[in-house]
Amino acid sequence: LFYICTMKQHNIINVINLPERELRLSQFNQEAINQGFGYVVWDGIICIGDNKKGILAAHKQIVKFAKDNNFRSIIIAEDDCRFFANGAWRYFVSKIPEDYDIFFGMIYVADLVENRITGLFSGMTMYCINERFYDFFLSLPESCHVDRELGKYSDQFKFIVCDQFVCEQDGSISDNTKTTCNYRPYLESRKLFGI
């Protein structure tokens, strides 16, 4: 792991990638070139027989790194994150609020009230997590479905979604379900950046 300390944290995405997913990383690299951000690659974690456990562990390793290094926030993405249009990344960064626990670039399923998640949701594709929420995130049960577990606490914390969704998952094979997913129908009623 090499962390680019000379760059502002909000110019870097910490991306989770399984080493055998070379195509996904190559596509993410193209996103970085197009959008103008730096990134650090973190190895995905496989837990045989419990995909959810590996996915959560992969996210937690980054949050723990941020906590251990006293980062005020950190941005995390999965390697199948794709931006809707040029400028989407800059738009996301410009919209990070002052008061939040997690700020999401998009979600698929959720009830929103003025861009605040109000119940269960789906969509950990790209998000910025505030230092004040590190400990709670790291305390999540190790075999939970991370976004569903977080949704149980949406009335206690500020989970905010960008007013225009800036990204989506590319629809390749899910590490969680091991199936090819088409998530586009979930975005039909949402405001998408540049579309």
C-alpha positions as a Python dict, from the first residue, in 0.01 Angstrom:
ca = {
    (1, 'L'): (0, 0, 0),
    (2, 'F'): (134, 340, -96),
    (3, 'Y'): (-62, 641, 24),
    (4, 'I'): (-9, 969, -158),
    (5, 'C'): (28, 1202, 139),
    (6, 'T'): (106, 1507, -71),
    (7, 'M'): (-243, 1515, -219),
    (8, 'K'): (-543, 1650, -33),
    (9, 'Q'): (-755, 1366, 100),
    (10, 'H'): (-1053, 1480, -103),
    (11, 'N'): (-854, 1431, -423),
    (12, 'I'): (-802, 1061, -351),
    (13, 'I'): (-1034, 763, -367),
    (14, 'N'): (-944, 451, -173),
    (15, 'V'): (-1062, 179, -408),
    (16, 'I'): (-1125, -184, -316),
    (17, 'N'): (-1013, -435, -578),
    (18, 'L'): (-963, -811, -585),
    (19, 'P'): (-628, -868, -761),
    (20, 'E'): (-782, -1102, -1018),
    (21, 'R'): (-1021, -824, -1121),
    (22, 'E'): (-768, -660, -1353),
    (23, 'L'): (-1032, -536, -1598),
    (24, 'R'): (-1226, -360, -1324),
    (25, 'L'): (-912, -186, -1201),
    (26, 'S'): (-818, -86, -1554),
    (27, 'Q'): (-1164, 64, -1604),
    (28, 'F'): (-1141, 243, -1269),
    (29, 'N'): (-803, 383, -1373),
    (30, 'Q'): (-969, 528, -1683),
    (31, 'E'): (-1232, 688, -1458),
    (32, 'A'): (-949, 846, -1256),
    (33, 'I'): (-793, 989, -1571),
    (34, 'N'): (-1126, 1120, -1701),
    (35, 'Q'): (-1238, 1269, -1369),
    (36, 'G'): (-898, 1391, -1245),
    (37, 'F'): (-856, 1214, -913),
    (38, 'G'): (-580, 1006, -756),
    (39, 'Y'): (-647, 671, -600),
    (40, 'V'): (-499, 411, -371),
    (41, 'V'): (-576, 42, -430),
    (42, 'W'): (-671, -178, -136),
    (43, 'D'): (-697, -552, -179),
    (44, 'G'): (-1045, -693, -150),
    (45, 'I'): (-1094, -963, 112),
    (46, 'I'): (-1247, -1301, 37),
    (47, 'C'): (-1415, -1500, 313),
    (48, 'I'): (-1513, -1839, 173),
    (49, 'G'): (-1876, -1910, 255),
    (50, 'D'): (-1953, -1557, 374),
    (51, 'N'): (-1923, -1293, 102),
    (52, 'K'): (-2071, -1023, 327),
    (53, 'K'): (-1796, -1072, 585),
    (54, 'G'): (-1523, -1019, 326),
    (55, 'I'): (-1691, -713, 179),
    (56, 'L'): (-1729, -548, 520),
    (57, 'A'): (-1371, -637, 618),
    (58, 'A'): (-1244, -473, 298),
    (59, 'H'): (-1426, -150, 382),
    (60, 'K'): (-1325, -163, 750),
    (61, 'Q'): (-952, -191, 671),
    (62, 'I'): (-968, 151, 505),
    (63, 'V'): (-1171, 310, 783),
    (64, 'K'): (-924, 172, 1039),
    (65, 'F'): (-636, 318, 838),
    (66, 'A'): (-810, 657, 839),
    (67, 'K'): (-869, 638, 1214),
    (68, 'D'): (-513, 527, 1290),
    (69, 'N'): (-376, 818, 1084),
    (70, 'N'): (-616, 1079, 1225),
    (71, 'F'): (-779, 1157, 892),
    (72, 'R'): (-1079, 1384, 930),
    (73, 'S'): (-1254, 1187, 656),
    (74, 'I'): (-1179, 934, 386),
    (75, 'I'): (-1342, 848, 53),
    (76, 'I'): (-1395, 482, -32),
    (77, 'A'): (-1517, 322, -355),
    (78, 'E'): (-1560, -23, -497),
    (79, 'D'): (-1377, -92, -822),
    (80, 'D'): (-1696, -113, -1028),
    (81, 'C'): (-1777, 253, -956),
    (82, 'R'): (-1843, 446, -1278),
    (83, 'F'): (-1916, 818, -1301),
    (84, 'F'): (-2208, 951, -1505),
    (85, 'A'): (-2036, 1244, -1675),
    (86, 'N'): (-1724, 1458, -1682),
    (87, 'G'): (-1707, 1676, -1374),
    (88, 'A'): (-1903, 1432, -1156),
    (89, 'W'): (-1612, 1373, -920),
    (90, 'R'): (-1550, 1746, -866),
    (91, 'Y'): (-1922, 1795, -811),
    (92, 'F'): (-1929, 1522, -544),
    (93, 'V'): (-1633, 1672, -358),
    (94, 'S'): (-1786, 2020, -374),
    (95, 'K'): (-2105, 1890, -214),
    (96, 'I'): (-1951, 1718, 89),
    (97, 'P'): (-2145, 1880, 374),
    (98, 'E'): (-2007, 2016, 699),
    (99, 'D'): (-2241, 1803, 909),
    (100, 'Y'): (-2262, 1436, 811),
    (101, 'D'): (-2163, 1087, 919),
    (102, 'I'): (-2150, 931, 572),
    (103, 'F'): (-2191, 1119, 243),
    (104, 'F'): (-2283, 895, -50),
    (105, 'G'): (-2225, 952, -421),
    (106, 'M'): (-2538, 749, -492),
    (107, 'I'): (-2772, 486, -348),
    (108, 'Y'): (-3002, 239, -518),
    (109, 'V'): (-3281, 173, -277),
    (110, 'A'): (-3371, 416, 3),
    (111, 'D'): (-3624, 663, 123),
    (112, 'L'): (-3483, 1014, 120),
    (113, 'V'): (-3600, 1330, 292),
    (114, 'E'): (-3404, 1628, 160),
    (115, 'N'): (-3117, 1397, 58),
    (116, 'R'): (-3104, 1230, 400),
    (117, 'I'): (-3150, 852, 416),
    (118, 'T'): (-3444, 770, 643),
    (119, 'G'): (-3443, 390, 653),
    (120, 'L'): (-3285, 84, 499),
    (121, 'F'): (-3080, 148, 188),
    (122, 'S'): (-2852, -14, -66),
    (123, 'G'): (-2543, 137, -223),
    (124, 'M'): (-2187, 151, -87),
    (125, 'T'): (-2043, 216, -434),
    (126, 'M'): (-1867, 540, -330),
    (127, 'Y'): (-1889, 737, -8),
    (128, 'C'): (-1705, 975, 222),
    (129, 'I'): (-1701, 880, 589),
    (130, 'N'): (-1651, 1139, 862),
    (131, 'E'): (-1403, 1072, 1145),
    (132, 'R'): (-1682, 1102, 1400),
    (133, 'F'): (-1835, 786, 1253),
    (134, 'Y'): (-1521, 568, 1233),
    (135, 'D'): (-1572, 392, 1565),
    (136, 'F'): (-1933, 304, 1495),
    (137, 'F'): (-1847, 174, 1147),
    (138, 'L'): (-1565, -37, 1287),
    (139, 'S'): (-1803, -182, 1549),
    (140, 'L'): (-2043, -329, 1290),
    (141, 'P'): (-2094, -706, 1329),
    (142, 'E'): (-1842, -885, 1109),
    (143, 'S'): (-2094, -1091, 910),
    (144, 'C'): (-2350, -818, 846),
    (145, 'H'): (-2463, -689, 508),
    (146, 'V'): (-2296, -349, 553),
    (147, 'D'): (-2548, -112, 395),
    (148, 'R'): (-2850, -294, 537),
    (149, 'E'): (-2693, -289, 883),
    (150, 'L'): (-2619, 83, 857),
    (151, 'G'): (-2975, 146, 745),
    (152, 'K'): (-3099, 26, 1083),
    (153, 'Y'): (-2935, 335, 1234),
    (154, 'S'): (-3032, 597, 978),
    (155, 'D'): (-3255, 769, 1234),
    (156, 'Q'): (-2958, 814, 1469),
    (157, 'F'): (-2691, 928, 1223),
    (158, 'K'): (-2664, 1164, 928),
    (159, 'F'): (-2641, 957, 612),
    (160, 'I'): (-2659, 1212, 331),
    (161, 'V'): (-2673, 1145, -45),
    (162, 'C'): (-2540, 1387, -304),
    (163, 'D'): (-2828, 1593, -447),
    (164, 'Q'): (-2734, 1465, -792),
    (165, 'F'): (-2611, 1107, -799),
    (166, 'V'): (-2263, 1113, -950),
    (167, 'C'): (-2190, 742, -1003),
    (168, 'E'): (-2324, 390, -1031),
    (169, 'Q'): (-2202, 32, -1026),
    (170, 'D'): (-2110, -94, -1371),
    (171, 'G'): (-2333, -402, -1357),
    (172, 'S'): (-2057, -663, -1370),
    (173, 'I'): (-2061, -971, -1148),
    (174, 'S'): (-2138, -882, -785),
    (175, 'D'): (-1891, -1002, -522),
    (176, 'N'): (-2184, -1032, -284),
    (177, 'T'): (-2439, -1225, -491),
    (178, 'K'): (-2202, -1372, -753),
    (179, 'T'): (-2451, -1272, -1023),
    (180, 'T'): (-2454, -1008, -1296),
    (181, 'C'): (-2670, -718, -1184),
    (182, 'N'): (-2846, -445, -1377),
    (183, 'Y'): (-2900, -165, -1127),
    (184, 'R'): (-3012, 102, -1378),
    (185, 'P'): (-3387, 53, -1316),
    (186, 'Y'): (-3333, 163, -954),
    (187, 'L'): (-3206, 499, -1077),
    (188, 'E'): (-3496, 591, -1305),
    (189, 'S'): (-3653, 841, -1065),
    (190, 'R'): (-3324, 986, -942),
    (191, 'K'): (-3145, 1302, -1051),
    (192, 'L'): (-2821, 1193, -1215),
    (193, 'F'): (-2527, 1428, -1273),
    (194, 'G'): (-2494, 1523, -1640),
    (195, 'I'): (-2789, 1312, -1754),
}
